[in-house]
Coordinates of C-alpha atoms and ligand atoms in Angstrom, one line a residue:
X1 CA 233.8 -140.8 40.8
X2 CA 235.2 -139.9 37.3
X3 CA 233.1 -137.2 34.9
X4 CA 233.4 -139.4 32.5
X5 CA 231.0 -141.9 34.1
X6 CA 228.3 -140.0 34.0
X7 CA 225.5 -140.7 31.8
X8 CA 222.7 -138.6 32.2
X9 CA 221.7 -135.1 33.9
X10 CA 220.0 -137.3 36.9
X11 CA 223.7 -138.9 37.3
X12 CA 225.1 -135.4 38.0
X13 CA 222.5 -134.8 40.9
X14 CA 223.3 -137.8 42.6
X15 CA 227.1 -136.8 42.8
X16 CA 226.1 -132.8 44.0
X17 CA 224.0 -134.4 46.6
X18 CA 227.4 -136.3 48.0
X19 CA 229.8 -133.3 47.5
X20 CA 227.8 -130.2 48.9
X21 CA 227.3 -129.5 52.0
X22 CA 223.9 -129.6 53.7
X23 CA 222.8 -126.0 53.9
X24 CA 223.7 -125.8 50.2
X25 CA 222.0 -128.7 48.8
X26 CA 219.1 -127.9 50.8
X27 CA 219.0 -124.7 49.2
X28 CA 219.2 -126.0 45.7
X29 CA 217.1 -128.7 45.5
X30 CA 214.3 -127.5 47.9
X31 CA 210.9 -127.2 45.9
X32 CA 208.0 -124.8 47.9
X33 CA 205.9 -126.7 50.6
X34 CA 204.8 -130.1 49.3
X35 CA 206.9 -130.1 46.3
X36 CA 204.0 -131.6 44.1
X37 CA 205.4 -129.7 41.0
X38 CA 208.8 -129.8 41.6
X39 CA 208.3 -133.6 41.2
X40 CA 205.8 -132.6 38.4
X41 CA 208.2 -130.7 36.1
X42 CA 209.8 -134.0 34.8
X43 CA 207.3 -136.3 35.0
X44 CA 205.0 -134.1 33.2
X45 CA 207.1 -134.8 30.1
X46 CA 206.8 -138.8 30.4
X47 CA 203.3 -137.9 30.0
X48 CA 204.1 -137.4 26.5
X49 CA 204.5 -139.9 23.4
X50 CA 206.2 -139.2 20.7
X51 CA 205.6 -140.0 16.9
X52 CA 208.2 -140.7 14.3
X53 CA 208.5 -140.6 10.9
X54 CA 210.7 -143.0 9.4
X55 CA 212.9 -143.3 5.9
X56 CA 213.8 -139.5 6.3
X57 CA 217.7 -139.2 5.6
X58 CA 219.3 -138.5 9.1
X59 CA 222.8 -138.5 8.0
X60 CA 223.5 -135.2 9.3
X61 CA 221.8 -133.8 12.1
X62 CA 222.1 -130.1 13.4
X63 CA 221.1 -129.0 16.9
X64 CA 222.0 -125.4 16.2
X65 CA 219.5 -122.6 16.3
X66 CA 219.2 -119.2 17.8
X67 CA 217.6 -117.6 20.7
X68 CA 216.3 -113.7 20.0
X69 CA 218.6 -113.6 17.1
X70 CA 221.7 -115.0 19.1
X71 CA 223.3 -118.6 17.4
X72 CA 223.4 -121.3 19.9
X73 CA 224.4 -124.5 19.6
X74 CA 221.3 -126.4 20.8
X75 CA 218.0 -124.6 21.7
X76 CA 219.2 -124.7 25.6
X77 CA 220.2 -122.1 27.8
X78 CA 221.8 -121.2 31.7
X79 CA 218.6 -120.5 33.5
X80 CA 219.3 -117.7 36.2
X81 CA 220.0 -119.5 39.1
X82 CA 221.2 -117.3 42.3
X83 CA 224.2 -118.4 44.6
X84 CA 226.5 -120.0 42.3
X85 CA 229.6 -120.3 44.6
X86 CA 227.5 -122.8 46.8
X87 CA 228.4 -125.2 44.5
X88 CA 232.4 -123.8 42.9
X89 CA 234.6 -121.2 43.9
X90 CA 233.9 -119.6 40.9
X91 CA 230.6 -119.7 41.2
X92 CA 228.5 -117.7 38.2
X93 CA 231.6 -117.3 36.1
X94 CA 232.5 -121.1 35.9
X95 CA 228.7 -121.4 34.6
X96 CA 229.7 -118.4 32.2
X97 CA 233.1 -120.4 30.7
X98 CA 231.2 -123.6 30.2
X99 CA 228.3 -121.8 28.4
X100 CA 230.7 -120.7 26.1
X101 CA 233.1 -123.8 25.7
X102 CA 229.4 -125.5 25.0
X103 CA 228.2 -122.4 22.8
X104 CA 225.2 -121.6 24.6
X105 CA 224.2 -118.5 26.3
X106 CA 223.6 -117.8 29.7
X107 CA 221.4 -115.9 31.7
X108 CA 223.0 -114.7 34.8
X109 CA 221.2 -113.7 37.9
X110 CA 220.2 -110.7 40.1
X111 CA 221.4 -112.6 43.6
X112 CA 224.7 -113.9 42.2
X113 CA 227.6 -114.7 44.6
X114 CA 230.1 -113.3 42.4
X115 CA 230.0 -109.5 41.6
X116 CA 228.6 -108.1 38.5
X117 CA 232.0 -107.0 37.2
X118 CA 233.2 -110.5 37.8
X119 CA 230.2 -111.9 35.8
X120 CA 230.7 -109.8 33.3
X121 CA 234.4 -110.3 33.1
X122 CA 234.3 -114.0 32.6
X123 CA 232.9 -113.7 29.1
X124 CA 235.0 -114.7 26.6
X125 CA 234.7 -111.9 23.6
X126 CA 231.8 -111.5 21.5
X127 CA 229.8 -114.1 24.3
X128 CA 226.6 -113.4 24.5
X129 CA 224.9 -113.3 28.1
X130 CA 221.4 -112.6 29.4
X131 CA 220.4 -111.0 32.8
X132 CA 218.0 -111.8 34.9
X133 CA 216.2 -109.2 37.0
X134 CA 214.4 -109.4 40.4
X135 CA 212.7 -105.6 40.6
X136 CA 213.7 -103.6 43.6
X137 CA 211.3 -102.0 45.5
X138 CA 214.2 -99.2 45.2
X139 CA 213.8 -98.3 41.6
X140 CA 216.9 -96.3 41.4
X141 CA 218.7 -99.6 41.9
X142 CA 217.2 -101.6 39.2
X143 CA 217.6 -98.8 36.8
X144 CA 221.1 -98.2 37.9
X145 CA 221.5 -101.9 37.1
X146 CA 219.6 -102.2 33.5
X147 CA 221.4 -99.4 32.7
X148 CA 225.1 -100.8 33.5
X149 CA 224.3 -104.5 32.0
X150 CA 223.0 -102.5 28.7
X151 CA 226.4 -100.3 28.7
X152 CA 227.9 -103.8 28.7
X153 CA 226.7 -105.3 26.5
X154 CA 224.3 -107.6 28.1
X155 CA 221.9 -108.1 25.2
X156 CA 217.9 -109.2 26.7
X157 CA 216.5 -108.6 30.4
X158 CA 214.5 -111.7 31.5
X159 CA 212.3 -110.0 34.4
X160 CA 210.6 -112.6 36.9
X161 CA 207.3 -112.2 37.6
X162 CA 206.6 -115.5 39.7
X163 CA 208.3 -114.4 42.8
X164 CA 205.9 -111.0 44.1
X165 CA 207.0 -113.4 47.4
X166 CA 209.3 -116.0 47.8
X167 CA 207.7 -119.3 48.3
X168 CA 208.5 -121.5 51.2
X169 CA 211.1 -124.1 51.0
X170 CA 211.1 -126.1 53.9
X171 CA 214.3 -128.0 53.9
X172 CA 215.8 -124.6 53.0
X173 CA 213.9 -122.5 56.2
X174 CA 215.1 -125.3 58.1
X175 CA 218.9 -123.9 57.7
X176 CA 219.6 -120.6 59.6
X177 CA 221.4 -118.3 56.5
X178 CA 224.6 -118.0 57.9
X179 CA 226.9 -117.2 55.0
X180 CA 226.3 -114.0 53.0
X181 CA 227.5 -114.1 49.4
X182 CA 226.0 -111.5 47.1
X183 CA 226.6 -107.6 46.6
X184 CA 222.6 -106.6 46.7
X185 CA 222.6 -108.6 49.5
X186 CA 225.3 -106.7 51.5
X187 CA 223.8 -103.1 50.4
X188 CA 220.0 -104.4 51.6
X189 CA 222.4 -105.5 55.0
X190 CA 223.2 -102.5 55.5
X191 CA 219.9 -101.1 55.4
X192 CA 218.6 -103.7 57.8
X193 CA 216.8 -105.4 56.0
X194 CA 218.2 -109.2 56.0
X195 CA 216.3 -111.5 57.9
X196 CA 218.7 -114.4 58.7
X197 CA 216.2 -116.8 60.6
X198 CA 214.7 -118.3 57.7
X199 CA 217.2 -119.9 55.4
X200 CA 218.9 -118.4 52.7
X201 CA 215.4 -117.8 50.7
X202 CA 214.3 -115.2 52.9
X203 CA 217.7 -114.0 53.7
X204 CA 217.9 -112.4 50.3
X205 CA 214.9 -111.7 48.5
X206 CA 213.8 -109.0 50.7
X207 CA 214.0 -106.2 48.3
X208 CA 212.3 -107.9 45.8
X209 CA 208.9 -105.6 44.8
X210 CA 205.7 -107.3 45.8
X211 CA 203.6 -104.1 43.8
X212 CA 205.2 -104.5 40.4
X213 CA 202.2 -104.8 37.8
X214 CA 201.5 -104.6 34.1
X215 CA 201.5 -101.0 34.3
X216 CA 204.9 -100.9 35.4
X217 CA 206.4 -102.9 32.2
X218 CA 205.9 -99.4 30.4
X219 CA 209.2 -97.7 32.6
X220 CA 211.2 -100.6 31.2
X221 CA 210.6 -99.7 28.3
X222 CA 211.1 -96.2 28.5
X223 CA 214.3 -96.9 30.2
X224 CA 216.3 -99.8 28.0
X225 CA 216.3 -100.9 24.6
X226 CA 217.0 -104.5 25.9
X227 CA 214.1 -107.1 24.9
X228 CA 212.6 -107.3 27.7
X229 CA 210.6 -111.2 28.1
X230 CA 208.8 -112.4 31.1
X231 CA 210.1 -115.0 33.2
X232 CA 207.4 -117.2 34.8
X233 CA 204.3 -116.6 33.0
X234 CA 202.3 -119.7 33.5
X235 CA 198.6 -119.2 31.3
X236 CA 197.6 -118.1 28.4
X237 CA 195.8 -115.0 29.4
X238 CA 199.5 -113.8 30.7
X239 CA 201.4 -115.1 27.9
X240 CA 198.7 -112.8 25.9
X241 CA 199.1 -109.8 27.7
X242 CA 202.8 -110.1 27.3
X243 CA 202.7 -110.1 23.9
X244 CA 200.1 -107.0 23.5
X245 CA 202.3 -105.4 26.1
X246 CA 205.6 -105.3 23.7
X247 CA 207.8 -108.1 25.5
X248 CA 210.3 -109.8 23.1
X249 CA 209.1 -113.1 24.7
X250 CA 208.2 -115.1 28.1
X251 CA 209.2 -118.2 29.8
X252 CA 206.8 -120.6 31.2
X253 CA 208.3 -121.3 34.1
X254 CA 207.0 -122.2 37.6
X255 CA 210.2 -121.2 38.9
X256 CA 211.8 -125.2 39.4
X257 CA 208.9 -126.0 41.5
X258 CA 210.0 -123.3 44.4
X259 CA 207.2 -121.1 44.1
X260 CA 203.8 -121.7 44.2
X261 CA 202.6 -125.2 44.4
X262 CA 200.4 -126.7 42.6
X263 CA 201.2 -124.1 39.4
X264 CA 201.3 -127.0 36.7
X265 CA 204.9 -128.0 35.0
X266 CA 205.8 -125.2 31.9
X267 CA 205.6 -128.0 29.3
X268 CA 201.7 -128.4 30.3
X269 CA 200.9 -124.7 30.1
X270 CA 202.4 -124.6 26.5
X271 CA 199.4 -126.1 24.2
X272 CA 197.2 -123.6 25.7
X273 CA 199.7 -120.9 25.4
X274 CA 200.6 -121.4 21.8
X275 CA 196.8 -121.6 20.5
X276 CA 195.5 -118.6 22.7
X277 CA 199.3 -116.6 20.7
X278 CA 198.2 -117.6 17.6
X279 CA 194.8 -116.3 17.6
X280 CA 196.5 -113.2 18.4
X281 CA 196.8 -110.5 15.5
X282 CA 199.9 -109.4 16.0
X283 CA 201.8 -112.4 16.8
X284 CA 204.6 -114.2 15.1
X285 CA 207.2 -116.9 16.2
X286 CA 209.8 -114.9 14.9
X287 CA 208.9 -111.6 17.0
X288 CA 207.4 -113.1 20.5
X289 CA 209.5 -116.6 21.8
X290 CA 208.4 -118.8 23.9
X291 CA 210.8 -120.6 26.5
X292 CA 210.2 -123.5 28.9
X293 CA 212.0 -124.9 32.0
X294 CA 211.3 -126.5 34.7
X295 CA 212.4 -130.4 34.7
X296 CA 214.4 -130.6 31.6
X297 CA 216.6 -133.6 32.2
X298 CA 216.7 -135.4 29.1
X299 CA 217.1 -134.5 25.3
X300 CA 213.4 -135.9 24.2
X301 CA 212.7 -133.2 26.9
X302 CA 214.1 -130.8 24.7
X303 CA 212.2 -132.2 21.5
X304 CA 209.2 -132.2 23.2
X305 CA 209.5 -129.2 24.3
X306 CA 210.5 -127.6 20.4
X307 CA 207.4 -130.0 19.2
X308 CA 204.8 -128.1 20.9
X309 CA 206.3 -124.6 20.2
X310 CA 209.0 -123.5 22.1
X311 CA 212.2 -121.6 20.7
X312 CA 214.3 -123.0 23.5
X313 CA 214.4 -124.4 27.1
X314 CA 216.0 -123.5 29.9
X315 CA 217.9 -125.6 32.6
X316 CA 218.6 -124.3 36.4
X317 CA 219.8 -127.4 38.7
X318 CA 221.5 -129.3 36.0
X319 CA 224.0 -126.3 35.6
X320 CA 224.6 -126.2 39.6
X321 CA 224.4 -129.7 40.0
X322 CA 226.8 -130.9 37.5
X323 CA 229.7 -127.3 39.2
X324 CA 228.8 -129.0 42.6
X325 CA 229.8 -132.3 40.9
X326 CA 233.0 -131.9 39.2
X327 CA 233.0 -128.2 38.7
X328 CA 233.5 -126.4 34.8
X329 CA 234.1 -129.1 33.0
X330 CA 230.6 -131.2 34.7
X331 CA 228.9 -128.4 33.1
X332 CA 230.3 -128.9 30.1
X333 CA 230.1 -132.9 30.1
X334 CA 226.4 -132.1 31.6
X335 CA 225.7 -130.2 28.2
X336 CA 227.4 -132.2 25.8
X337 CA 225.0 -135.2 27.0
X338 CA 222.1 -133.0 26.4
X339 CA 223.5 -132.6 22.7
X340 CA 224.3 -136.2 22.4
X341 CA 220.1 -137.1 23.6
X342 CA 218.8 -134.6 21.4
X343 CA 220.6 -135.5 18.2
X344 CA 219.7 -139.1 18.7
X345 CA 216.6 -138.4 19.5
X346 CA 216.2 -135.8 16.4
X347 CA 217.7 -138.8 14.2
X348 CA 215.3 -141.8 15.3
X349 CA 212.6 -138.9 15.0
X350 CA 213.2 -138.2 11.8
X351 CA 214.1 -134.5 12.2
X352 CA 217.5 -133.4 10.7
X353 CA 217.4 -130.0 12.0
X354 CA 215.8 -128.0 14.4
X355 CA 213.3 -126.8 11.9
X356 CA 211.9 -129.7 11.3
X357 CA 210.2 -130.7 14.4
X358 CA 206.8 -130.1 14.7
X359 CA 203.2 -130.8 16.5
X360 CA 202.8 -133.8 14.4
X361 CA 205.4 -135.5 16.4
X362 CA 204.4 -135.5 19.8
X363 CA 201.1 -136.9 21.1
X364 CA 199.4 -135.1 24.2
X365 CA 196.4 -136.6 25.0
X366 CA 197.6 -137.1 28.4
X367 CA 198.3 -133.7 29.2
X368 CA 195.5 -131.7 31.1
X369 CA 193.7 -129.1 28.8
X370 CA 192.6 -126.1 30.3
X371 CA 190.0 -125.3 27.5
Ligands
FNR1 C1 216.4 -120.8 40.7 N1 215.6 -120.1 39.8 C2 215.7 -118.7 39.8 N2 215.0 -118.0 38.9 C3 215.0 -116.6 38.9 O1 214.4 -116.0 38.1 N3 215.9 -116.0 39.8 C4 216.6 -116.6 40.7 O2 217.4 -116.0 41.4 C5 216.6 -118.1 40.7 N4 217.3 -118.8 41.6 C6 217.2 -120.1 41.6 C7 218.0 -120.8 42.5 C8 218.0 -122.2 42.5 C9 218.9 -123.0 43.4 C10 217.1 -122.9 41.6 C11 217.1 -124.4 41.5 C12 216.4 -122.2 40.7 C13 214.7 -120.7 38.8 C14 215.5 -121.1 37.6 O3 215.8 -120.0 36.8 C15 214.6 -122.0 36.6 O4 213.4 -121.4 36.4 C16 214.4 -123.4 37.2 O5 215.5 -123.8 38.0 C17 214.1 -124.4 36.2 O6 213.9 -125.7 36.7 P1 215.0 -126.8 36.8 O7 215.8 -126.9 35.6 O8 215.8 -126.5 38.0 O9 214.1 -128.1 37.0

């Protein structure tokens, strides 16, 4: 099998699934107990139509936009994925070298495999890289950590707030965790905290704070200058108090379908989200962003995605799938397919640029509405 066969970001998945090994792949593609919304994610998305205008001139079309300020060369970025070197050697920073051959930014994780100096090292200069941050029930160490990522030049903390418990994934429990990977992992070792039985999950989320509450956002704030946006906010009640709590932004994100079942794909929760944001005073696209992921597999996804209000998306498996497949340069093939969707899709949409898509050109009748 040859990268250059592959055609779409499902292709990709079918390859990982033949090169990894069993404990990883059950890790990575394990959804939480029935895996009703892991299987929802995408189809969620076929559940909307789209709309085009025609006799628009679509010459020229231009995926580029930015994310909190930051140029990117499509409105799609690394979700924070942990364990990286189950599918490459190199792990996070072969993710980190394709985001920037591919000129998008990546958000890297608080349970990597590979160190955070080797993270960090990877970027090229002047990259641009996002952290992701699980909250230690040992303060100190999350400070100590915002604070180092800041110093380097890390430039927004994307806190999840879906994960107060790690949901159950079954294929993944099945596995005893028998490799160990990450620094935070070693140090909560030490302390005797790793519980080993239960798959890799379990193995290395115990530190993770179960207590952390709204309250609590005010000591981030005190304590970086980062933009600090929400990662897994899935109504708009949340997405509300996020805004009226200072965050720079949230992602609507059920985590790719490995936390709570049930909790509906991001693309649903976004109509409701974006009419309950812009009731709010104080709101404005260009000061609170709105992120989705969770099943993004094709460029229309992307579109749709944009259409309803979204600055950008985020993708976690097709980033480890494609490394699993055929390394840095899947990743990069992976992206450059999502480019190639969305600018033919942006073209027979009638929407030269980024800018010009809109609610007008999605219908989403079929969605479920809260109100
Ligand atoms: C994740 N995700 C995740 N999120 C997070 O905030 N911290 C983490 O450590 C991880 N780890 C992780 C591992 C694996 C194997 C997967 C598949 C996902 C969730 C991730 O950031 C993102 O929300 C979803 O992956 C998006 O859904 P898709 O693109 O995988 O469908």
């Amino acid at each position: 099998l040859d990268v250059s066969q592959m055609l779409n970001a499902f292709d990709f998945e079918q390859v990982a699934k033949l090169k990894m090994n069993k404990e990883g792949w059950a890790y990575y593609s394990s959804g939480s107990d029935d895996e009703i919304t892991l299987r929802e994610n995408h189809n969620a998305f076929q559940r909307i139509w789209l709309r085009p205008r025609v006799l628009v001139d679509v010459a020229k079309i231009d995926l580029s936009s930015q994310i909190l300020g930051f140029d990117t060369s499509i409105p799609l970025y690394i979700s924070a994925t942990a364990l990286g070197r189950l599918a490459h050697p190199d792990g996070e920073q072969a993710l980190c070298r394709a985001a920037h051959a591919s000129g998008i930014i990546q958000m890297i994780p608080t349970l990597s495999s590979c160190s955070v100096d080797e993270m960090l090292d990877a970027r090229a200069d002047g990259q641009i890289v996002f952290s992701q941050l699980y909250v230690n029930q040992n303060r100190q160490r999350t400070l100590e950590y915002i604070q180092r990522i800041e110093a380097e030049g890390v430039r927004a903390l994307f806190i999840t707030v879906d994960a107060p418990q790690l949901g159950r994934r079954e294929k993944d429990m099945r596995n005893k965790f028998s490799k160990q990977g990450t620094s935070i992992q070693k140090a909560d070792e030490t302390e005797g905290k790793v519980n080993r039985d239960q798959g890799v999950t379990r193995a290395i989320s115990s530190f993770i704070d179960p207590s952390l509450k709204w309250e609590d956002l005010q000591w981030f704030f005190e304590n970086t200058k980062l933009p600090i946006i929400l990662k897994g906010v899935q109504c708009a009640e949340d997405a509300v108090l996020a805004l009226r709590y200072g965050c720079a932004g949230i992602v609507l994100s059920n985590h790719g379908g490995r936390q709570l079942d049930l909790a509906r794909s991001g693309i649903e929760v976004l109509p409701e989200v974006m009419a309950a944001l812009r009731k709010e005073p104080g709101y404005s696209k260009q000061h609170f962003e709105v992120y989705v992921d969770g099943g993004i597999r094709r460029g229309a996804d992307i579109f749709k995605a944009l259409a309803l209000g979204a600055t950008a998306v985020g993708i976690g498996r097709p980033s480890i799938y494609s490394l699993a497949a055929f390394g840095p340069e899947g990743v990069e093939r992976m992206i450059e397919i999502f480019k190639d969707e969305l600018e033919m899709c942006m073209r027979l949409m009638g929407t030269p640029s980024v800018a010009h898509i809109c609610e007008e050109h999605v219908i989403t009748r079929n969605l479920a509405d809260h109100f």
